[in-house]
PDB file of C-alpha atoms and ligand atoms in Angstrom:
ATOM      1  CA  MET A   1      85.927 153.910 -80.551  1.00  0.00           C
ATOM      2  CA  ILE A   2      84.159 156.660 -78.698  1.00  0.00           C
ATOM      3  CA  SER A   3      81.388 156.250 -81.024  1.00  0.00           C
ATOM      4  CA  ILE A   4      81.226 152.614 -80.931  1.00  0.00           C
ATOM      5  CA  LEU A   5      81.118 152.564 -76.887  1.00  0.00           C
ATOM      6  CA  LYS A   6      78.502 155.180 -77.200  1.00  0.00           C
ATOM      7  CA  ALA A   7      76.556 153.612 -79.814  1.00  0.00           C
ATOM      8  CA  LEU A   8      76.356 150.148 -77.834  1.00  0.00           C
ATOM      9  CA  SER A   9      76.001 152.031 -74.258  1.00  0.00           C
ATOM     10  CA  VAL A  10      73.201 154.080 -75.261  1.00  0.00           C
ATOM     11  CA  ARG A  11      71.281 151.612 -77.357  1.00  0.00           C
ATOM     12  CA  ARG A  12      71.806 148.262 -76.162  1.00  0.00           C
ATOM     13  CA  ILE A  13      74.045 147.420 -73.497  1.00  0.00           C
ATOM     14  CA  SER A  14      72.222 149.434 -70.922  1.00  0.00           C
ATOM     15  CA  VAL A  15      69.725 146.456 -70.579  1.00  0.00           C
ATOM     16  CA  PHE A  16      72.425 144.120 -70.162  1.00  0.00           C
ATOM     17  CA  CYS A  17      73.288 142.898 -66.494  1.00  0.00           C
ATOM     18  CA  ALA A  18      76.801 144.736 -65.266  1.00  0.00           C
ATOM     19  CA  ARG A  19      78.809 141.404 -65.925  1.00  0.00           C
ATOM     20  CA  LYS A  20      77.460 140.429 -69.215  1.00  0.00           C
ATOM     21  CA  HIS A  21      78.056 143.953 -69.937  1.00  0.00           C
ATOM     22  CA  SER A  22      81.863 144.512 -69.469  1.00  0.00           C
ATOM     23  CA  SER A  23      82.840 140.906 -70.685  1.00  0.00           C
ATOM     24  CA  LEU A  24      81.132 141.728 -74.121  1.00  0.00           C
ATOM     25  CA  THR A  25      82.318 145.319 -74.169  1.00  0.00           C
ATOM     26  CA  THR A  26      85.634 144.101 -73.542  1.00  0.00           C
ATOM     27  CA  GLU A  27      85.578 141.453 -76.100  1.00  0.00           C
ATOM     28  CA  LEU A  28      84.143 144.129 -78.568  1.00  0.00           C
ATOM     29  CA  LEU A  29      86.955 146.251 -77.538  1.00  0.00           C
ATOM     30  CA  GLU A  30      89.766 144.252 -78.517  1.00  0.00           C
ATOM     31  CA  ASN A  31      88.276 141.577 -81.009  1.00  0.00           C
ATOM     32  CA  MET A  32      86.167 143.105 -83.380  1.00  0.00           C
ATOM     33  CA  ASP A  33      87.715 141.315 -86.122  1.00  0.00           C
ATOM     34  CA  LYS A  34      86.591 137.823 -84.987  1.00  0.00           C
ATOM     35  CA  LYS A  35      83.677 135.549 -86.039  1.00  0.00           C
ATOM     36  CA  SER A  36      82.690 134.420 -82.372  1.00  0.00           C
ATOM     37  CA  THR A  37      82.702 138.304 -81.023  1.00  0.00           C
ATOM     38  CA  TRP A  38      79.819 139.232 -83.548  1.00  0.00           C
ATOM     39  CA  ASP A  39      78.411 135.483 -83.088  1.00  0.00           C
ATOM     40  CA  ARG A  40      78.095 136.393 -79.489  1.00  0.00           C
ATOM     41  CA  PHE A  41      76.933 140.104 -79.975  1.00  0.00           C
ATOM     42  CA  TYR A  42      73.962 139.222 -82.261  1.00  0.00           C
ATOM     43  CA  THR A  43      72.929 135.889 -80.136  1.00  0.00           C
ATOM     44  CA  GLU A  44      72.813 138.382 -77.114  1.00  0.00           C
ATOM     45  CA  ASN A  45      71.235 141.176 -78.655  1.00  0.00           C
ATOM     46  CA  SER A  46      68.494 139.302 -80.374  1.00  0.00           C
ATOM     47  CA  SER A  47      67.856 137.166 -77.181  1.00  0.00           C
ATOM     48  CA  ARG A  48      66.530 140.305 -75.176  1.00  0.00           C
ATOM     49  CA  ALA A  49      64.160 141.748 -77.927  1.00  0.00           C
ATOM     50  CA  PRO A  50      60.956 140.612 -78.150  1.00  0.00           C
ATOM     51  CA  SER A  51      60.752 140.866 -81.645  1.00  0.00           C
ATOM     52  CA  PHE A  52      63.574 141.250 -84.766  1.00  0.00           C
ATOM     53  CA  LYS A  53      64.771 145.064 -84.824  1.00  0.00           C
ATOM     54  CA  ASN A  54      67.394 146.126 -87.294  1.00  0.00           C
ATOM     55  CA  PHE A  55      70.703 147.156 -85.521  1.00  0.00           C
ATOM     56  CA  GLU A  56      72.532 150.086 -86.968  1.00  0.00           C
ATOM     57  CA  TRP A  57      76.283 150.436 -85.726  1.00  0.00           C
ATOM     58  CA  PHE A  58      75.761 154.170 -86.316  1.00  0.00           C
ATOM     59  CA  PHE A  59      73.060 156.266 -88.504  1.00  0.00           C
ATOM     60  CA  GLY A  60      70.884 154.107 -91.265  1.00  0.00           C
ATOM     61  CA  PHE A  61      69.956 154.605 -94.714  1.00  0.00           C
ATOM     62  CA  ASP A  62      68.115 157.982 -94.119  1.00  0.00           C
ATOM     63  CA  SER A  63      71.488 159.572 -93.540  1.00  0.00           C
ATOM     64  CA  VAL A  64      73.158 158.256 -96.545  1.00  0.00           C
ATOM     65  CA  ARG A  65      70.310 158.046 -98.986  1.00  0.00           C
ATOM     66  CA  HIS A  66      71.605 161.414-100.977  1.00  0.00           C
ATOM     67  CA  ILE A  67      75.157 159.863-101.248  1.00  0.00           C
ATOM     68  CA  ILE A  68      73.650 156.605-102.448  1.00  0.00           C
ATOM     69  CA  LEU A  69      70.979 156.714-104.818  1.00  0.00           C
ATOM     70  CA  PRO A  70      72.457 159.397-106.829  1.00  0.00           C
ATOM     71  CA  LEU A  71      74.928 156.716-107.884  1.00  0.00           C
ATOM     72  CA  LEU A  72      72.440 153.915-108.962  1.00  0.00           C
ATOM     73  CA  ARG A  73      70.798 156.630-111.024  1.00  0.00           C
ATOM     74  CA  ALA A  74      74.144 157.111-113.039  1.00  0.00           C
ATOM     75  CA  HIS A  75      74.269 153.637-113.984  1.00  0.00           C
ATOM     76  CA  LYS A  76      74.238 152.617-117.372  1.00  0.00           C
ATOM     77  CA  PRO A  77      73.407 149.242-117.784  1.00  0.00           C
ATOM     78  CA  ASP A  78      75.853 147.486-120.701  1.00  0.00           C
ATOM     79  CA  LEU A  79      76.661 143.821-120.123  1.00  0.00           C
ATOM     80  CA  ASP A  80      74.876 143.522-116.786  1.00  0.00           C
ATOM     81  CA  PRO A  81      71.711 145.294-116.873  1.00  0.00           C
ATOM     82  CA  ALA A  82      71.500 145.367-112.895  1.00  0.00           C
ATOM     83  CA  PHE A  83      73.429 147.406-110.715  1.00  0.00           C
ATOM     84  CA  GLN A  84      75.654 144.740-108.537  1.00  0.00           C
ATOM     85  CA  ILE A  85      75.923 146.163-105.002  1.00  0.00           C
ATOM     86  CA  LEU A  86      77.575 144.509-101.799  1.00  0.00           C
ATOM     87  CA  ASP A  87      76.905 145.574 -98.676  1.00  0.00           C
ATOM     88  CA  ILE A  88      80.294 143.737 -96.390  1.00  0.00           C
ATOM     89  CA  GLY A  89      79.853 143.600 -93.026  1.00  0.00           C
ATOM     90  CA  CYS A  90      76.027 144.254 -93.104  1.00  0.00           C
ATOM     91  CA  GLY A  91      75.469 143.026 -89.745  1.00  0.00           C
ATOM     92  CA  THR A  92      71.385 143.261 -88.791  1.00  0.00           C
ATOM     93  CA  SER A  93      71.598 146.767 -90.179  1.00  0.00           C
ATOM     94  CA  ALA A  94      68.637 147.756 -92.944  1.00  0.00           C
ATOM     95  CA  LEU A  95      70.907 149.728 -95.125  1.00  0.00           C
ATOM     96  CA  GLY A  96      70.851 146.891 -98.029  1.00  0.00           C
ATOM     97  CA  PRO A  97      67.091 146.251 -97.534  1.00  0.00           C
ATOM     98  CA  CYS A  98      66.450 149.820 -98.132  1.00  0.00           C
ATOM     99  CA  ILE A  99      68.710 150.289-101.016  1.00  0.00           C
ATOM    100  CA  TYR A 100      66.550 146.998-102.680  1.00  0.00           C
ATOM    101  CA  LYS A 101      63.113 148.839-101.860  1.00  0.00           C
ATOM    102  CA  HIS A 102      64.067 152.554-102.606  1.00  0.00           C
ATOM    103  CA  SER A 103      66.152 152.335-105.827  1.00  0.00           C
ATOM    104  CA  PRO A 104      64.116 153.034-109.109  1.00  0.00           C
ATOM    105  CA  ALA A 105      67.103 151.179-111.255  1.00  0.00           C
ATOM    106  CA  ALA A 106      67.320 147.418-111.122  1.00  0.00           C
ATOM    107  CA  VAL A 107      69.703 146.482-108.132  1.00  0.00           C
ATOM    108  CA  HIS A 108      71.416 143.116-107.135  1.00  0.00           C
ATOM    109  CA  VAL A 109      71.795 143.451-103.534  1.00  0.00           C
ATOM    110  CA  THR A 110      74.380 141.334-101.252  1.00  0.00           C
ATOM    111  CA  CYS A 111      74.542 141.985 -97.916  1.00  0.00           C
ATOM    112  CA  ALA A 112      77.300 139.946 -96.293  1.00  0.00           C
ATOM    113  CA  ASP A 113      78.409 138.836 -92.823  1.00  0.00           C
ATOM    114  CA  ILE A 114      81.246 137.045 -91.213  1.00  0.00           C
ATOM    115  CA  SER A 115      78.165 135.955 -88.738  1.00  0.00           C
ATOM    116  CA  PRO A 116      75.701 133.422 -89.743  1.00  0.00           C
ATOM    117  CA  ILE A 117      73.480 134.436 -86.662  1.00  0.00           C
ATOM    118  CA  ALA A 118      73.448 138.052 -88.339  1.00  0.00           C
ATOM    119  CA  VAL A 119      72.652 136.612 -91.591  1.00  0.00           C
ATOM    120  CA  GLU A 120      69.870 134.389 -90.714  1.00  0.00           C
ATOM    121  CA  LEU A 121      67.894 137.264 -88.306  1.00  0.00           C
ATOM    122  CA  MET A 122      67.823 139.220 -91.619  1.00  0.00           C
ATOM    123  CA  GLN A 123      66.722 136.338 -93.669  1.00  0.00           C
ATOM    124  CA  GLU A 124      64.223 135.656 -91.273  1.00  0.00           C
ATOM    125  CA  SER A 125      63.428 139.213 -90.921  1.00  0.00           C
ATOM    126  CA  VAL A 126      63.134 139.860 -94.741  1.00  0.00           C
ATOM    127  CA  GLY A 127      61.386 137.040 -95.231  1.00  0.00           C
ATOM    128  CA  SER A 128      58.534 137.636 -92.883  1.00  0.00           C
ATOM    129  CA  LYS A 129      57.955 141.506 -94.009  1.00  0.00           C
ATOM    130  CA  ALA A 130      58.102 140.355 -97.639  1.00  0.00           C
ATOM    131  CA  VAL A 131      59.814 143.849 -98.766  1.00  0.00           C
ATOM    132  CA  GLN A 132      58.541 144.955-101.686  1.00  0.00           C
ATOM    133  CA  ALA A 133      61.099 146.415-104.363  1.00  0.00           C
ATOM    134  CA  ASN A 134      60.709 149.896-106.399  1.00  0.00           C
ATOM    135  CA  ASN A 135      61.768 147.721-109.319  1.00  0.00           C
ATOM    136  CA  ALA A 136      60.495 144.353-109.955  1.00  0.00           C
ATOM    137  CA  SER A 137      63.811 143.099-111.134  1.00  0.00           C
ATOM    138  CA  SER A 138      65.795 144.057-108.302  1.00  0.00           C
ATOM    139  CA  ARG A 139      66.777 141.265-106.186  1.00  0.00           C
ATOM    140  CA  LEU A 140      68.157 140.916-102.569  1.00  0.00           C
ATOM    141  CA  ARG A 141      70.269 138.435-100.545  1.00  0.00           C
ATOM    142  CA  PHE A 142      72.148 137.905 -97.526  1.00  0.00           C
ATOM    143  CA  VAL A 143      74.902 135.356 -97.189  1.00  0.00           C
ATOM    144  CA  GLU A 144      77.874 134.118 -94.844  1.00  0.00           C
ATOM    145  CA  MET A 145      80.840 135.875 -96.431  1.00  0.00           C
ATOM    146  CA  ASP A 146      84.352 136.335 -95.131  1.00  0.00           C
ATOM    147  CA  CYS A 147      85.077 139.630 -96.693  1.00  0.00           C
ATOM    148  CA  THR A 148      88.700 139.438 -96.495  1.00  0.00           C
ATOM    149  CA  GLN A 149      88.326 136.626 -99.240  1.00  0.00           C
ATOM    150  CA  LEU A 150      85.792 138.385-101.860  1.00  0.00           C
ATOM    151  CA  LEU A 151      88.001 136.715-104.826  1.00  0.00           C
ATOM    152  CA  ALA A 152      86.485 133.285-103.750  1.00  0.00           C
ATOM    153  CA  HIS A 153      83.140 134.619-104.219  1.00  0.00           C
ATOM    154  CA  TYR A 154      83.106 137.230-106.854  1.00  0.00           C
ATOM    155  CA  ASN A 155      85.030 137.422-110.123  1.00  0.00           C
ATOM    156  CA  PRO A 156      87.527 140.155-110.613  1.00  0.00           C
ATOM    157  CA  GLU A 157      85.847 143.927-111.740  1.00  0.00           C
ATOM    158  CA  SER A 158      82.237 142.606-111.408  1.00  0.00           C
ATOM    159  CA  VAL A 159      80.871 144.854-108.495  1.00  0.00           C
ATOM    160  CA  ASP A 160      79.478 148.382-109.192  1.00  0.00           C
ATOM    161  CA  LEU A 161      79.152 149.807-105.767  1.00  0.00           C
ATOM    162  CA  ILE A 162      80.551 148.451-102.410  1.00  0.00           C
ATOM    163  CA  LEU A 163      79.110 149.556 -99.191  1.00  0.00           C
ATOM    164  CA  ASP A 164      81.176 149.514 -95.907  1.00  0.00           C
ATOM    165  CA  LYS A 165      79.475 151.015 -92.528  1.00  0.00           C
ATOM    166  CA  GLY A 166      81.888 150.544 -89.357  1.00  0.00           C
ATOM    167  CA  THR A 167      83.253 147.161 -90.585  1.00  0.00           C
ATOM    168  CA  THR A 168      86.882 148.503 -91.841  1.00  0.00           C
ATOM    169  CA  ASP A 169      86.797 150.628 -88.783  1.00  0.00           C
ATOM    170  CA  ALA A 170      85.841 147.351 -86.527  1.00  0.00           C
ATOM    171  CA  LEU A 171      89.033 145.649 -87.989  1.00  0.00           C
ATOM    172  CA  LEU A 172      91.122 148.652 -87.742  1.00  0.00           C
ATOM    173  CA  ARG A 173      90.534 149.129 -84.324  1.00  0.00           C
ATOM    174  CA  SER A 174      91.132 144.973 -83.162  1.00  0.00           C
ATOM    175  CA  LYS A 175      94.101 143.940 -81.522  1.00  0.00           C
ATOM    176  CA  GLN A 176      94.908 141.682 -84.948  1.00  0.00           C
ATOM    177  CA  GLY A 177      92.694 143.232 -87.146  1.00  0.00           C
ATOM    178  CA  LYS A 178      94.773 145.933 -89.250  1.00  0.00           C
ATOM    179  CA  GLY A 179      95.975 143.287 -91.509  1.00  0.00           C
ATOM    180  CA  LYS A 180      92.290 141.875 -92.195  1.00  0.00           C
ATOM    181  CA  ALA A 181      90.912 145.644 -92.964  1.00  0.00           C
ATOM    182  CA  THR A 182      94.089 146.079 -95.450  1.00  0.00           C
ATOM    183  CA  LEU A 183      93.168 142.632 -96.904  1.00  0.00           C
ATOM    184  CA  MET A 184      89.613 143.125 -97.329  1.00  0.00           C
ATOM    185  CA  LEU A 185      90.017 147.268 -98.988  1.00  0.00           C
ATOM    186  CA  SER A 186      92.624 145.087-101.464  1.00  0.00           C
ATOM    187  CA  GLN A 187      89.974 142.520-102.272  1.00  0.00           C
ATOM    188  CA  CYS A 188      87.480 145.161-102.438  1.00  0.00           C
ATOM    189  CA  LEU A 189      89.502 147.057-105.378  1.00  0.00           C
ATOM    190  CA  LYS A 190      89.649 143.955-106.985  1.00  0.00           C
ATOM    191  CA  VAL A 191      86.302 142.608-107.326  1.00  0.00           C
ATOM    192  CA  LEU A 192      85.192 146.572-108.070  1.00  0.00           C
ATOM    193  CA  ARG A 193      84.300 147.500-111.805  1.00  0.00           C
ATOM    194  CA  SER A 194      86.277 150.569-112.871  1.00  0.00           C
ATOM    195  CA  SER A 195      83.434 152.420-113.179  1.00  0.00           C
ATOM    196  CA  GLY A 196      82.893 151.484-109.552  1.00  0.00           C
ATOM    197  CA  ALA A 197      83.102 152.878-106.129  1.00  0.00           C
ATOM    198  CA  LEU A 198      83.686 151.684-102.448  1.00  0.00           C
ATOM    199  CA  LEU A 199      81.813 153.758 -99.835  1.00  0.00           C
ATOM    200  CA  GLN A 200      83.257 153.167 -96.518  1.00  0.00           C
ATOM    201  CA  PHE A 201      81.105 155.146 -93.999  1.00  0.00           C
ATOM    202  CA  SER A 202      83.315 155.712 -90.721  1.00  0.00           C
ATOM    203  CA  ASP A 203      83.990 157.912 -87.961  1.00  0.00           C
ATOM    204  CA  GLU A 204      87.883 157.629 -88.416  1.00  0.00           C
ATOM    205  CA  ASP A 205      89.582 161.018 -88.877  1.00  0.00           C
ATOM    206  CA  PRO A 206      89.755 162.034 -92.329  1.00  0.00           C
ATOM    207  CA  ASP A 207      93.908 162.538 -92.194  1.00  0.00           C
ATOM    208  CA  ALA A 208      94.295 159.066 -91.228  1.00  0.00           C
ATOM    209  CA  ARG A 209      91.763 157.322 -93.507  1.00  0.00           C
ATOM    210  CA  LEU A 210      92.403 159.105 -96.564  1.00  0.00           C
ATOM    211  CA  LEU A 211      96.336 158.481 -95.567  1.00  0.00           C
ATOM    212  CA  TRP A 212      95.470 154.825 -95.475  1.00  0.00           C
ATOM    213  CA  LEU A 213      93.337 154.339 -98.605  1.00  0.00           C
ATOM    214  CA  GLU A 214      95.598 156.576-101.010  1.00  0.00           C
ATOM    215  CA  THR A 215      98.845 154.389 -99.640  1.00  0.00           C
ATOM    216  CA  GLU A 216      96.829 150.913 -99.835  1.00  0.00           C
ATOM    217  CA  MET A 217      95.558 152.055-103.546  1.00  0.00           C
ATOM    218  CA  GLN A 218      99.329 152.937-104.805  1.00  0.00           C
ATOM    219  CA  LYS A 219     100.443 149.643-103.639  1.00  0.00           C
ATOM    220  CA  GLN A 220      98.052 147.784-105.950  1.00  0.00           C
ATOM    221  CA  GLY A 221      99.148 150.041-108.526  1.00  0.00           C
ATOM    222  CA  LEU A 222      96.107 152.056-108.835  1.00  0.00           C
ATOM    223  CA  MET A 223      95.128 155.280-109.414  1.00  0.00           C
ATOM    224  CA  GLY A 224      91.875 156.995-108.990  1.00  0.00           C
ATOM    225  CA  ASN A 225      89.763 159.370-106.218  1.00  0.00           C
ATOM    226  CA  VAL A 226      89.578 159.100-102.838  1.00  0.00           C
ATOM    227  CA  LEU A 227      86.666 161.612-101.860  1.00  0.00           C
ATOM    228  CA  MET A 228      85.568 162.515 -98.677  1.00  0.00           C
ATOM    229  CA  GLN A 229      82.614 163.835 -97.167  1.00  0.00           C
ATOM    230  CA  GLU A 230      80.926 164.807 -93.873  1.00  0.00           C
ATOM    231  CA  VAL A 231      77.952 162.502 -93.320  1.00  0.00           C
ATOM    232  CA  GLY A 232      76.828 164.430 -89.838  1.00  0.00           C
ATOM    233  CA  GLU A 233      77.208 164.089 -86.190  1.00  0.00           C
ATOM    234  CA  LEU A 234      75.439 161.638 -84.127  1.00  0.00           C
ATOM    235  CA  ARG A 235      75.965 161.451 -80.178  1.00  0.00           C
ATOM    236  CA  GLY A 236      78.647 163.537 -80.513  1.00  0.00           C
ATOM    237  CA  VAL A 237      80.395 161.682 -83.015  1.00  0.00           C
ATOM    238  CA  VAL A 238      81.166 163.163 -86.578  1.00  0.00           C
ATOM    239  CA  TYR A 239      80.531 160.523 -89.513  1.00  0.00           C
ATOM    240  CA  PHE A 240      82.368 160.809 -92.862  1.00  0.00           C
ATOM    241  CA  CYS A 241      81.445 158.900 -96.191  1.00  0.00           C
ATOM    242  CA  TYR A 242      84.807 157.985 -97.813  1.00  0.00           C
ATOM    243  CA  GLN A 243      84.470 157.353-101.850  1.00  0.00           C
ATOM    244  CA  VAL A 244      87.067 155.393-103.709  1.00  0.00           C
ATOM    245  CA  SER A 245      86.908 155.067-107.031  1.00  0.00           C
ATOM    246  CA  PRO A 246      89.949 153.083-108.602  1.00  0.00           C
ATOM    247  CA  THR A 247      91.036 153.410-111.886  1.00  0.00           C
ATOM    248  CA  VAL A 248      93.951 151.002-113.706  1.00  0.00           C
ATOM    249  CA  PRO A 249      96.863 153.387-115.183  1.00  0.00           C
ATOM    250  CA  SER A 250      96.906 152.391-118.961  1.00  0.00           C
TER     251      SER A 250
HETATM  252  C1  SAM B   1      80.912 147.284 -86.799  1.00  0.00           C
HETATM  253  S1  SAM B   1      79.346 146.350 -87.321  1.00  0.00           S
HETATM  254  C2  SAM B   1      78.810 146.987 -88.712  1.00  0.00           C
HETATM  255  C3  SAM B   1      77.286 146.546 -88.913  1.00  0.00           C
HETATM  256  C4  SAM B   1      76.568 146.971 -90.010  1.00  0.00           C
HETATM  257  N1  SAM B   1      77.571 147.580 -91.039  1.00  0.00           N
HETATM  258  C5  SAM B   1      75.830 148.151 -89.634  1.00  0.00           C
HETATM  259  O1  SAM B   1      76.141 149.237 -89.941  1.00  0.00           O
HETATM  260  O2  SAM B   1      75.280 148.291 -88.249  1.00  0.00           O
HETATM  261  C6  SAM B   1      80.768 145.372 -87.955  1.00  0.00           C
HETATM  262  C7  SAM B   1      80.316 143.746 -88.528  1.00  0.00           C
HETATM  263  O3  SAM B   1      80.985 143.546 -89.554  1.00  0.00           O
HETATM  264  C8  SAM B   1      81.273 142.105 -89.713  1.00  0.00           C
HETATM  265  N2  SAM B   1      82.459 141.420 -90.119  1.00  0.00           N
HETATM  266  C9  SAM B   1      83.428 141.325 -89.107  1.00  0.00           C
HETATM  267  N3  SAM B   1      84.381 140.949 -89.664  1.00  0.00           N
HETATM  268  C10 SAM B   1      83.751 140.388 -90.981  1.00  0.00           C
HETATM  269  C11 SAM B   1      84.548 140.053 -91.954  1.00  0.00           C
HETATM  270  N4  SAM B   1      85.868 139.769 -92.061  1.00  0.00           N
HETATM  271  N5  SAM B   1      83.958 139.720 -93.204  1.00  0.00           N
HETATM  272  C12 SAM B   1      82.482 139.986 -93.013  1.00  0.00           C
HETATM  273  N6  SAM B   1      81.632 140.701 -92.091  1.00  0.00           N
HETATM  274  C13 SAM B   1      82.109 140.945 -91.143  1.00  0.00           C
HETATM  275  C14 SAM B   1      80.438 141.990 -88.154  1.00  0.00           C
HETATM  276  O4  SAM B   1      79.917 140.204 -88.022  1.00  0.00           O
HETATM  277  C15 SAM B   1      79.677 143.081 -87.918  1.00  0.00           C
HETATM  278  O5  SAM B   1      78.345 142.769 -88.088  1.00  0.00           O
END
C-alpha cells in the first residue's frame, strides 16, 4: 500500500487540489476493485495533462524486459504461430505497446482493462503515434474487459503469457476485492496454455504471495512452479516478479 500511495502522491496526486486529493486517495485505498474508481482515476489524470502520457503504476517495460523478452524467444510456434499475450488491467501503461514494438517474434498483444476510459486513451494514443512492430505479423489491441471473466473472452488453454502489473495487488488490497483476485487468478490459470506463464509484478511480500499462489493452484488441482525474483527497488519499495507456470497432473 505504501508503494501505491507513494506512486500516487509523488507522480500525479501532488497536482490535485487538496479536497480532490483526499477523496480520490480514499477511494483508491478502499475500492481499487471497482470500475468506477478507475474511471474516475483515468478521467482526472487525463484531464490535467496537456497531452497523453503513459502512466506506470510502478516501473515500466525497461525494468522487466530482461524477464519478458527471453520468454518470447523461447516460443516454438506450433498450432498458433503468434505468441498470445494478455496484459490484465493494463491501465494506460506502455508495457503492452513496448512488447509489441520490441518483440522479434510475432506476438498478438491484448491489453485489457475494466475501465473504458483507460482503453480509449490507449487506443487514441497508439493510433496517433502509429507504433511500428519489430515483427510485421505482430498485432496490438486494447479491449474493455473484466479480467475476472476471462473465459467469456478466451478458450481454455489459448494464451501463452499473461502479464499482471499491479492489478492483483489492487484487488487484494481493496475492502471487497480478495474474492475477485482469487477469481481472476483461477481464470488466468484456465486460459493459460500448459506451456504458458503468468507473470505477476508486485510489491507484495514473497511469504504472502507465494503461499496464496501455491494454495490457489492446489485448489484447482494444478501442479507446476511458482518462481520469484526481485525486480528492483523504486522509491524505497522492493518489487518482485512471481512467475506461475501451471501443469495439469497426468
Ligand atoms: C494498479 S492499476 C495497474 C495499471 C497498469 N497495469 C500499470 O502498471 O500501470 C490496476 C488496473 O487494473 C484495472 N482493473 C481493476 N479491476 C479489473 C478487472 N476486474 N478487470 C480488468 N482490469 C481491472 C484498473 O482499471 C487499473 O487500470
